[in-house]
Short mmCIF file of C-alpha atoms and ligand atoms in Angstrom, two decimals:
data_model
loop_
_atom_site.label_atom_id
_atom_site.label_comp_id
_atom_site.label_asym_id
_atom_site.label_seq_id
_atom_site.Cartn_x
_atom_site.Cartn_y
_atom_site.Cartn_z
CA MET M 1 77.59 103.76 105.74
CA VAL M 2 79.33 105.32 108.95
CA GLY M 3 81.51 102.63 109.38
CA LEU M 4 82.28 98.91 107.51
CA ASP M 5 79.01 97.49 108.95
CA GLY M 6 80.61 94.89 110.21
CA TRP M 7 82.33 93.92 107.18
CA LYS M 8 85.93 92.89 108.13
CA ARG M 9 88.94 92.79 105.19
CA THR M 10 90.12 89.23 104.99
CA ASN M 11 92.70 90.41 102.47
CA MET M 12 94.73 93.12 100.24
CA LEU M 13 94.30 93.20 97.08
CA GLY M 14 97.96 92.67 96.07
CA GLU M 15 96.89 89.01 97.71
CA ILE M 16 94.12 88.19 95.22
CA LYS M 17 96.43 85.88 93.49
CA LYS M 18 96.64 82.45 91.70
CA GLY M 19 96.42 79.87 94.63
CA LEU M 20 93.79 81.69 96.26
CA GLY M 21 91.25 80.40 93.81
CA GLY M 22 87.77 79.29 96.11
CA ARG M 23 88.91 81.10 99.21
CA GLU M 24 85.53 83.76 100.08
CA VAL M 25 87.42 86.97 100.62
CA ILE M 26 86.36 90.61 101.41
CA VAL M 27 88.24 93.20 100.11
CA MET M 28 88.20 97.27 99.90
CA GLY M 29 89.93 99.81 97.66
CA PHE M 30 89.28 102.36 95.14
CA VAL M 31 87.62 101.69 92.23
CA ARG M 32 90.37 102.44 89.58
CA GLU M 33 88.62 101.60 86.96
CA THR M 34 85.00 100.27 85.33
CA ARG M 35 85.25 98.27 81.92
CA ASP M 36 81.66 96.89 80.16
CA ILE M 37 82.42 94.11 77.39
CA GLY M 38 80.08 92.87 76.25
CA LYS M 39 77.62 90.99 79.35
CA LEU M 40 80.45 91.51 81.74
CA ARG M 41 81.47 94.41 83.50
CA PHE M 42 85.03 94.44 85.14
CA ILE M 43 85.57 97.01 87.89
CA ILE M 44 89.81 97.22 88.82
CA LEU M 45 89.91 97.59 92.77
CA GLY M 46 93.09 99.28 94.10
CA ASP M 47 95.06 99.02 97.43
CA ILE M 48 98.44 99.90 98.58
CA THR M 49 99.57 96.69 97.53
CA GLY M 50 97.69 96.50 94.10
CA ASN M 51 95.13 95.84 92.10
CA ALA M 52 93.04 93.19 91.36
CA GLN M 53 89.80 92.43 89.33
CA VAL M 54 86.07 92.23 90.29
CA LEU M 55 83.59 90.41 87.32
CA LEU M 56 80.35 90.98 87.01
CA LYS M 57 78.42 88.76 84.96
CA GLY M 58 74.91 89.56 83.54
CA LYS M 59 72.55 92.57 83.51
CA GLU M 60 70.97 91.99 86.55
CA GLU M 61 74.39 91.75 88.96
CA ILE M 62 75.21 94.87 87.08
CA ALA M 63 71.90 96.94 87.82
CA ARG M 64 72.20 95.14 91.31
CA PHE M 65 75.14 96.77 92.09
CA GLY M 66 74.62 99.99 90.19
CA ASP M 67 77.67 102.05 89.05
CA PHE M 68 80.56 103.43 90.62
CA THR M 69 82.95 106.74 89.59
CA LYS M 70 85.97 106.19 89.83
CA GLU M 71 88.01 106.18 93.07
CA SER M 72 84.78 105.65 95.11
CA VAL M 73 86.19 103.64 98.01
CA ILE M 74 84.39 100.07 97.76
CA ALA M 75 83.78 97.10 99.80
CA VAL M 76 83.53 93.43 97.66
CA LYS M 77 82.76 90.18 98.69
CA GLY M 78 83.09 87.41 96.80
CA THR M 79 84.54 84.65 95.87
CA VAL M 80 88.11 83.93 94.10
CA LYS M 81 88.51 82.18 91.11
CA GLU M 82 91.40 81.40 89.49
CA ASN M 83 92.21 82.79 85.94
CA LEU M 84 95.29 83.24 83.70
CA GLU M 85 93.94 85.79 81.31
CA VAL M 86 94.21 87.73 84.39
CA VAL M 87 97.61 89.46 85.10
CA SER M 88 97.60 87.89 88.81
CA GLY M 89 96.49 85.20 88.15
CA ALA M 90 92.76 85.71 90.15
CA GLU M 91 89.67 87.44 90.60
CA ILE M 92 87.30 87.66 92.52
CA VAL M 93 82.59 87.00 91.68
CA PRO M 94 81.31 89.16 94.39
CA SER M 95 77.98 87.89 96.26
CA ASP M 96 78.14 91.52 97.27
CA ILE M 97 79.17 94.93 97.23
CA ARG M 98 78.76 98.16 99.62
CA LEU M 99 79.84 101.65 97.81
CA ILE M 100 81.51 102.96 101.19
CA THR M 101 82.16 106.66 99.73
CA LYS M 102 81.73 108.06 96.58
CA ALA M 103 84.03 109.93 94.39
CA GLU M 104 83.21 113.36 92.58
CA THR M 105 83.37 113.76 88.72
CA PRO M 106 85.76 114.29 86.90
CA LEU M 107 88.11 113.47 89.17
CA PRO M 108 91.00 116.74 89.10
CA ILE M 109 93.26 114.50 87.93
CA GLN M 110 93.61 111.20 86.27
CA VAL M 111 94.61 108.58 88.87
CA TYR M 112 94.57 105.18 86.85
CA GLY M 113 96.82 105.41 83.75
CA ARG M 114 98.47 108.26 82.21
CA THR M 115 98.66 111.76 83.96
CA ASP M 116 99.09 115.28 81.29
CA ALA M 117 99.05 117.26 85.15
CA LEU M 118 101.39 119.37 85.83
CA LEU M 119 103.80 118.73 88.60
CA ASP M 120 101.81 121.53 90.22
CA THR M 121 98.53 120.64 89.58
CA ARG M 122 99.50 116.99 90.79
CA LEU M 123 100.56 119.09 94.41
CA ASP M 124 97.31 120.78 94.53
CA TRP M 125 96.02 117.10 94.54
CA ARG M 126 98.52 115.23 96.42
CA PHE M 127 96.33 112.58 98.01
CA LEU M 128 95.17 111.52 94.71
CA ASP M 129 98.67 111.82 92.94
CA ILE M 130 100.07 109.56 95.79
CA ARG M 131 97.42 107.12 94.73
CA LYS M 132 99.11 105.92 91.56
CA PRO M 133 101.72 103.19 92.53
CA LYS M 134 104.87 104.81 91.30
CA ASN M 135 104.27 107.05 93.64
CA ALA M 136 103.28 105.27 96.98
CA LEU M 137 106.39 103.57 96.46
CA VAL M 138 108.20 106.50 97.21
CA PHE M 139 106.73 105.96 100.95
CA LYS M 140 107.57 102.06 100.97
CA ILE M 141 111.28 103.18 100.33
CA GLU M 142 111.29 105.96 102.84
CA THR M 143 110.22 103.48 105.15
CA THR M 144 112.86 101.37 104.22
CA ILE M 145 115.18 103.85 104.97
CA GLU M 146 114.16 104.97 107.87
CA MET M 147 114.26 101.32 109.06
CA ALA M 148 117.54 100.70 107.86
CA MET M 149 119.44 104.40 109.07
CA ARG M 150 118.16 103.40 112.52
CA GLU M 151 118.84 99.88 112.56
CA TYR M 152 122.31 100.35 112.08
CA TRP M 153 123.04 103.37 114.29
CA ILE M 154 121.49 100.97 117.10
CA LYS M 155 123.66 98.08 116.09
CA ASN M 156 126.05 100.70 116.77
CA GLY M 157 124.98 102.13 120.54
CA PHE M 158 123.67 105.33 119.15
CA LEU M 159 120.75 106.89 120.87
CA GLU M 160 117.55 108.85 119.13
CA ILE M 161 116.82 112.22 120.54
CA HIS M 162 114.36 114.48 119.76
CA SER M 163 115.41 118.21 119.92
CA PRO M 164 112.95 120.99 120.04
CA LYS M 165 112.32 122.53 117.35
CA LEU M 166 111.04 126.13 119.37
CA MET M 167 114.29 127.72 119.30
CA GLY M 168 115.39 130.54 121.32
CA ALA M 169 118.19 131.81 118.28
CA PRO M 170 119.35 131.08 115.30
CA SER M 171 120.29 127.52 115.16
CA GLU M 172 122.42 127.90 112.37
CA THR M 173 124.14 130.96 109.65
CA GLY M 174 121.68 133.05 111.31
CA ALA M 175 120.33 132.95 107.51
CA ASP M 176 117.31 132.13 106.27
CA LEU M 177 115.09 132.00 109.32
CA PHE M 178 111.60 131.64 110.38
CA PRO M 179 110.84 133.65 113.15
CA VAL M 180 107.17 132.75 115.42
CA VAL M 181 105.81 134.71 117.35
CA HIS M 182 106.54 132.91 120.91
CA PHE M 183 104.42 134.94 123.79
CA ASP M 184 106.19 138.22 124.66
CA ARG M 185 109.11 137.41 122.21
CA THR M 186 110.20 135.91 118.97
CA ALA M 187 111.26 132.99 118.70
CA TYR M 188 112.76 130.82 115.32
CA LEU M 189 111.77 127.49 114.14
CA ALA M 190 114.85 125.24 113.75
CA GLN M 191 117.65 125.47 110.78
CA SER M 192 118.42 121.79 112.14
CA PRO M 193 119.45 120.29 115.27
CA GLN M 194 122.81 121.37 114.79
CA PHE M 195 123.51 122.89 118.49
CA TYR M 196 121.34 120.41 120.23
CA LYS M 197 123.24 116.96 118.82
CA GLN M 198 126.13 118.95 119.96
CA MET M 199 124.94 119.41 123.31
CA ALA M 200 124.32 115.36 123.55
CA MET M 201 128.01 115.18 123.28
CA CYS M 202 128.35 117.23 126.11
CA ALA M 203 125.58 115.53 128.39
CA GLY M 204 127.83 112.34 127.23
CA LEU M 205 125.10 110.38 125.39
CA ASP M 206 128.47 109.55 123.15
CA ARG M 207 126.64 108.43 120.04
CA VAL M 208 123.26 110.15 119.23
CA PHE M 209 120.78 110.75 115.55
CA GLU M 210 117.66 111.97 115.11
CA ILE M 211 115.22 111.75 112.16
CA GLY M 212 112.91 115.10 112.06
CA PRO M 213 111.54 118.31 110.16
CA VAL M 214 113.82 121.46 109.62
CA PHE M 215 112.85 124.91 108.54
CA ARG M 216 114.92 126.96 106.48
CA ALA M 217 113.71 130.44 104.66
CA GLU M 218 114.73 129.48 101.44
CA PRO M 219 113.97 132.25 99.27
CA SER M 220 114.44 130.96 95.47
CA ASN M 221 112.04 128.27 93.96
CA THR M 222 114.94 125.22 93.07
CA THR M 223 114.23 121.67 92.76
CA ARG M 224 116.27 120.83 95.38
CA HIS M 225 115.39 122.50 98.74
CA GLY M 226 112.45 123.27 100.48
CA THR M 227 111.13 125.83 103.95
CA GLU M 228 110.76 122.32 105.65
CA TYR M 229 112.79 119.35 105.05
CA THR M 230 113.68 116.03 106.82
CA SER M 231 116.28 115.78 108.36
CA ILE M 232 118.58 112.99 109.58
CA ASP M 233 121.29 114.31 111.74
CA MET M 234 123.53 112.28 113.55
CA GLU M 235 126.75 112.68 116.33
CA MET M 236 129.33 111.03 117.74
CA SER M 237 131.92 111.02 120.08
CA TRP M 238 136.15 110.27 120.49
CA ILE M 239 136.63 110.83 116.73
CA GLU M 240 140.39 111.59 115.84
CA SER M 241 139.31 113.32 112.35
CA HIS M 242 136.10 114.17 110.31
CA GLU M 243 137.96 111.09 108.49
CA ASP M 244 136.24 109.04 110.96
CA VAL M 245 132.82 110.48 110.24
CA MET M 246 133.08 110.03 106.56
CA GLU M 247 133.73 106.09 107.27
CA PHE M 248 130.96 106.04 109.71
CA GLU M 249 128.32 107.48 106.96
CA GLU M 250 129.62 105.40 104.39
CA ARG M 251 129.25 101.74 105.71
CA TRP M 252 126.38 103.37 107.14
CA LEU M 253 124.79 104.10 103.59
CA VAL M 254 125.87 100.74 102.08
CA HIS M 255 123.71 99.06 105.12
CA VAL M 256 120.69 101.98 104.02
CA MET M 257 121.77 100.82 100.06
CA LYS M 258 121.21 96.96 100.47
CA ARG M 259 118.37 97.06 102.22
CA VAL M 260 116.47 99.10 99.59
CA LYS M 261 117.93 97.21 96.98
CA GLU M 262 116.61 93.91 98.45
CA THR M 263 113.69 95.36 99.22
CA HIS M 264 112.04 97.52 96.86
CA GLY M 265 114.87 97.07 93.61
CA GLU M 266 112.23 94.81 91.21
CA GLU M 267 109.85 97.64 91.66
CA ILE M 268 112.24 100.54 91.11
CA ARG M 269 113.34 99.52 87.79
CA LYS M 270 110.16 98.73 86.45
CA MET M 271 108.67 101.60 87.78
CA TYR M 272 111.38 104.18 87.43
CA GLY M 273 114.33 102.09 85.54
CA VAL M 274 116.77 102.85 87.29
CA ASP M 275 119.00 100.46 89.26
CA VAL M 276 119.85 101.06 92.78
CA ILE M 277 123.40 100.41 93.16
CA VAL M 278 125.08 99.51 96.58
CA PRO M 279 128.57 101.82 96.91
CA LYS M 280 132.05 100.13 96.87
CA LEU M 281 133.90 101.23 99.57
CA PRO M 282 135.74 103.16 100.01
CA ILE M 283 133.79 106.12 98.55
CA PRO M 284 136.32 108.15 96.22
CA ARG M 285 137.37 111.20 98.45
CA ILE M 286 138.38 114.75 96.33
CA SER M 287 139.32 117.55 98.17
CA PHE M 288 137.40 121.10 97.36
CA ASN M 289 140.69 122.15 95.05
CA GLU M 290 140.22 119.16 93.17
CA ALA M 291 136.86 119.39 93.03
CA LYS M 292 136.82 123.29 92.02
CA ASN M 293 139.58 122.25 88.74
CA ILE M 294 136.81 119.83 87.83
CA SER M 295 134.28 121.65 87.89
CA ASN M 296 136.31 124.79 86.56
CA LYS M 297 137.63 122.75 83.44
CA ALA M 298 134.89 121.40 82.40
CA ILE M 299 132.38 124.33 82.58
CA GLY M 300 134.22 127.04 83.31
CA LYS M 301 134.59 129.52 85.77
CA THR M 302 131.01 129.43 87.91
CA GLY M 303 130.35 131.00 91.64
CA ALA M 304 132.71 132.01 94.01
CA ASP M 305 136.32 131.15 94.31
CA ASP M 306 135.42 129.31 97.55
CA ASP M 307 132.08 127.87 96.58
CA LEU M 308 130.82 124.76 94.42
CA THR M 309 127.78 125.56 92.40
CA ASP M 310 124.78 123.35 91.88
CA GLU M 311 126.38 122.70 88.16
CA GLY M 312 129.83 122.20 89.49
CA GLU M 313 128.16 119.33 91.97
CA ARG M 314 126.80 117.94 88.71
CA VAL M 315 130.31 118.38 87.08
CA VAL M 316 131.78 116.12 89.72
CA GLY M 317 129.95 113.98 90.40
CA GLU M 318 130.11 113.26 86.52
CA THR M 319 133.66 113.25 86.57
CA ILE M 320 133.73 111.07 89.27
CA ASN M 321 131.01 108.24 87.62
CA ARG M 322 132.71 108.15 85.22
CA LYS M 323 136.57 107.73 86.22
CA ASP M 324 135.86 106.05 89.69
CA GLY M 325 132.35 104.43 88.89
CA SER M 326 131.40 105.49 91.85
CA GLU M 327 127.62 107.87 92.28
CA PHE M 328 128.90 108.82 95.15
CA VAL M 329 131.42 111.34 95.57
CA PHE M 330 133.06 112.84 99.23
CA VAL M 331 134.41 116.43 98.77
CA LYS M 332 136.61 117.20 102.18
CA GLU M 333 137.98 120.16 103.69
CA TYR M 334 135.64 123.24 102.70
CA PRO M 335 137.50 126.87 102.77
CA TRP M 336 136.56 127.94 106.12
CA SER M 337 135.00 131.11 104.45
CA LYS M 338 132.20 128.78 102.99
CA LYS M 339 131.59 127.09 106.77
CA PRO M 340 129.74 127.80 110.26
CA PHE M 341 131.68 128.66 112.92
CA TYR M 342 131.29 125.90 114.50
CA HIS M 343 133.69 123.53 112.20
CA MET M 344 136.78 122.64 113.22
CA ARG M 345 140.03 124.09 110.98
CA LYS M 346 142.82 121.96 109.64
CA GLU M 347 145.86 122.48 112.75
CA ASP M 348 148.06 122.98 109.32
CA ASP M 349 146.02 125.35 107.43
CA PRO M 350 143.07 127.19 109.65
CA SER M 351 142.40 128.74 106.04
CA VAL M 352 140.02 124.88 105.51
CA THR M 353 137.85 122.99 107.58
CA LYS M 354 137.91 119.76 108.56
CA GLY M 355 134.32 119.15 107.10
CA TYR M 356 132.98 117.94 104.56
CA ASP M 357 129.76 117.11 101.48
CA LEU M 358 128.60 114.48 99.89
CA ILE M 359 127.61 114.06 96.87
CA PHE M 360 125.08 111.64 95.32
CA ASN M 361 124.52 111.67 91.29
CA GLY M 362 125.54 114.82 90.69
CA VAL M 363 123.84 116.31 94.05
CA GLU M 364 125.15 117.48 97.54
CA ILE M 365 123.11 115.26 99.78
CA THR M 366 125.75 115.14 103.59
CA THR M 367 127.24 117.75 105.18
CA GLY M 368 129.30 116.78 107.69
CA SER M 369 132.47 117.74 110.11
CA GLN M 370 134.45 117.55 113.18
CA ARG M 371 133.16 120.30 115.14
CA GLU M 372 135.27 122.28 117.48
CA HIS M 373 135.56 121.62 121.01
CA ARG M 374 137.57 123.06 122.51
CA TYR M 375 135.94 126.21 124.32
CA GLU M 376 138.65 129.30 123.30
CA VAL M 377 139.15 128.38 119.93
CA LEU M 378 135.07 128.29 119.73
CA ILE M 379 134.78 131.41 121.17
CA HIS M 380 137.28 132.82 118.75
CA GLN M 381 136.01 131.06 115.29
CA ALA M 382 132.08 132.52 116.61
CA LYS M 383 133.52 135.86 116.67
CA GLU M 384 135.40 136.18 113.37
CA LYS M 385 132.12 135.34 111.96
CA GLY M 386 130.44 137.69 113.12
CA LEU M 387 128.05 136.02 115.17
CA SER M 388 126.59 137.86 118.63
CA LEU M 389 127.96 135.96 121.72
CA GLU M 390 125.32 136.08 123.83
CA SER M 391 122.80 134.61 121.39
CA VAL M 392 124.93 131.81 121.67
CA LYS M 393 126.07 131.74 124.72
CA PHE M 394 123.36 128.70 126.00
CA TYR M 395 125.21 126.75 123.38
CA THR M 396 129.06 127.83 123.24
CA ASP M 397 128.38 127.21 127.58
CA PHE M 398 128.29 123.10 126.68
CA PHE M 399 131.85 123.57 126.38
CA LYS M 400 133.10 124.87 129.77
CA TYR M 401 132.82 121.80 131.72
CA GLY M 402 134.19 118.96 129.55
CA VAL M 403 133.58 117.60 126.00
CA PRO M 404 134.73 114.66 123.78
CA PRO M 405 136.25 115.66 120.38
CA HIS M 406 132.79 114.76 118.32
CA GLY M 407 131.57 115.00 115.10
CA GLY M 408 128.74 114.36 112.77
CA PHE M 409 126.49 115.20 109.33
CA GLY M 410 123.25 116.40 108.15
CA PHE M 411 122.08 114.67 105.55
CA GLY M 412 118.62 115.56 103.60
CA LEU M 413 116.12 112.79 103.33
CA THR M 414 114.30 113.65 100.12
CA ARG M 415 117.46 114.43 98.05
CA LEU M 416 118.77 111.04 98.91
CA ILE M 417 115.05 109.80 97.68
CA LYS M 418 115.45 112.30 94.24
CA GLN M 419 119.09 111.17 93.40
CA MET M 420 118.13 107.70 94.21
CA LEU M 421 115.19 107.15 91.90
CA HIS M 422 116.66 110.08 89.63
CA MET M 423 113.31 112.42 90.25
CA GLU M 424 113.79 115.68 88.26
CA ASN M 425 112.48 117.57 91.46
CA ILE M 426 112.58 116.92 94.39
CA ARG M 427 108.86 117.82 95.51
CA GLU M 428 107.80 113.97 94.10
CA ALA M 429 110.01 113.16 96.99
CA THR M 430 108.05 114.70 99.77
CA PHE M 431 104.55 113.87 101.40
CA ALA M 432 103.52 117.34 101.11
CA PHE M 433 105.87 120.13 100.01
CA ARG M 434 106.71 123.43 101.41
CA ASP M 435 107.62 126.46 99.55
CA MET M 436 107.62 130.44 99.17
CA LYS M 437 104.57 129.50 97.58
CA ARG M 438 103.29 126.63 98.81
CA LEU M 439 101.75 126.11 102.45
CA PHE M 440 98.87 123.88 100.83
CA PRO M 441 97.86 121.23 101.41
P1 AMO I 1 123.41 121.79 105.55
O1 AMO I 1 122.99 123.00 106.17
O2 AMO I 1 124.17 121.31 104.55
O3 AMO I 1 123.93 121.12 106.97
O4 AMO I 1 122.19 120.83 105.19
C1 AMO I 1 122.45 118.89 105.47
C2 AMO I 1 121.82 118.58 104.07
O5 AMO I 1 120.06 119.04 104.32
C3 AMO I 1 119.37 118.80 103.01
N1 AMO I 1 119.54 120.09 102.79
C4 AMO I 1 117.48 119.99 102.12
N2 AMO I 1 117.45 119.72 101.52
C5 AMO I 1 116.28 119.67 101.12
N3 AMO I 1 115.37 121.38 101.70
C6 AMO I 1 116.25 122.39 101.79
N4 AMO I 1 115.97 123.20 101.84
C7 AMO I 1 118.06 121.78 102.29
N5 AMO I 1 118.97 122.33 102.76
C8 AMO I 1 120.01 121.45 103.36
C9 AMO I 1 120.75 118.61 102.46
C10 AMO I 1 122.32 119.28 103.06
O6 AMO I 1 123.21 118.65 102.75
N6 AMO I 1 124.25 121.38 110.38
C11 AMO I 1 124.69 120.77 109.30
C12 AMO I 1 124.99 119.72 108.95
C13 AMO I 1 126.20 119.23 109.78
O7 AMO I 1 127.25 119.68 110.18
O8 AMO I 1 125.97 118.04 110.96
C14 AMO I 1 123.81 121.11 108.09
O9 AMO I 1 122.12 121.38 108.39
O10 AMO I 1 120.66 117.02 102.18
#
């Protein structure tokens, strides 16, 4: 069969419920399981909305329709019959079944029921792994998250931009870069839309956002870093300081968490065993020094004095949650030595930036700051960080012809999902993950 030979789907499988009794339907999906009990055969058919049971009665009918291997794709024409013994309250009695594509056996990983496969094997067969409702839920949540983000931004006068991913110069610190052959010279994959969201401020667009891919040649294998991930970025003009950016972010986040809770809260509790908690505002704010003290007290001195380790972030998250009952905490005013050249420094203490991180359940999900918009100061800071002025000239030129004070943040989409669902690994929150070793599927 090439197409569906004229059959049109009338219902999704999740709709086959009590109340639909007597209705003629055509449904389509994956054969999750076939069970024979006496003279009856039950086919559990699944799609993105759920499962429905198809009932074959008697040897003749079973022989007429034949066997279907697990995960084969079939179309079923039939009548809905109410049956209180089925969880959904109804099943389908078929008049015709068409095999659309047959699945090979055995399946490389189990789709229906428990899977014991290791994460790496699951990722090798990610398209089968995502057929599991618990894993598919991630993408329903992701869709809601992005919609809610856009909803809030657009209501607040933001414009959406699409910045280039092929760059003539590094877009962040210059480390962890992917060079690509670009005709007769080298280009770099964008590590962040940073320079371009600031270009939008210099172009007078006032407030912008972007949701798009970024690339980092992270040489490490961790549960929170990919070599490609979806970055959520925003930039706003006419701010007084980084406090304005944090205030915007927390209100935006409340809107997003509310939408996720109202749309998927129940399913998340059922499948992941966690409650989505909409943060109470204001989200607690602590200084980098306070965070470092908390970390030092709990786990001793780890890492450099001017940085918070992953373990340090975890401890800070836990401590604030215990003390203030908040899963989120802003850590602000990071040392200048740890932050990029475009962060603005505090007037009264230039060793500290007007930058911040947001930690969610012990993992950083955001970096934001007020940017240095004064041309001379920016040049001075780039020099101080040892950057080649030539390579960032295209960017520093943005600041020569009038620019509003501005700031913004970058936010890891998959980190948010991982932390929200209490997942162990960011790979589970990503459609098709990329790391040092993985370029397939
Ligand atoms: P930063 O480099 O901190 O800041 O990145 C912003 C956020 O992106 C997420 N993130 C990652 N997620 C998955 N894999 C990775 N390798 C990875 N690296 C970072 C984190 C992080 O908080 N231009 C600045 C942002 C800004 O100031 O506007 C930047 O990119 O959630």
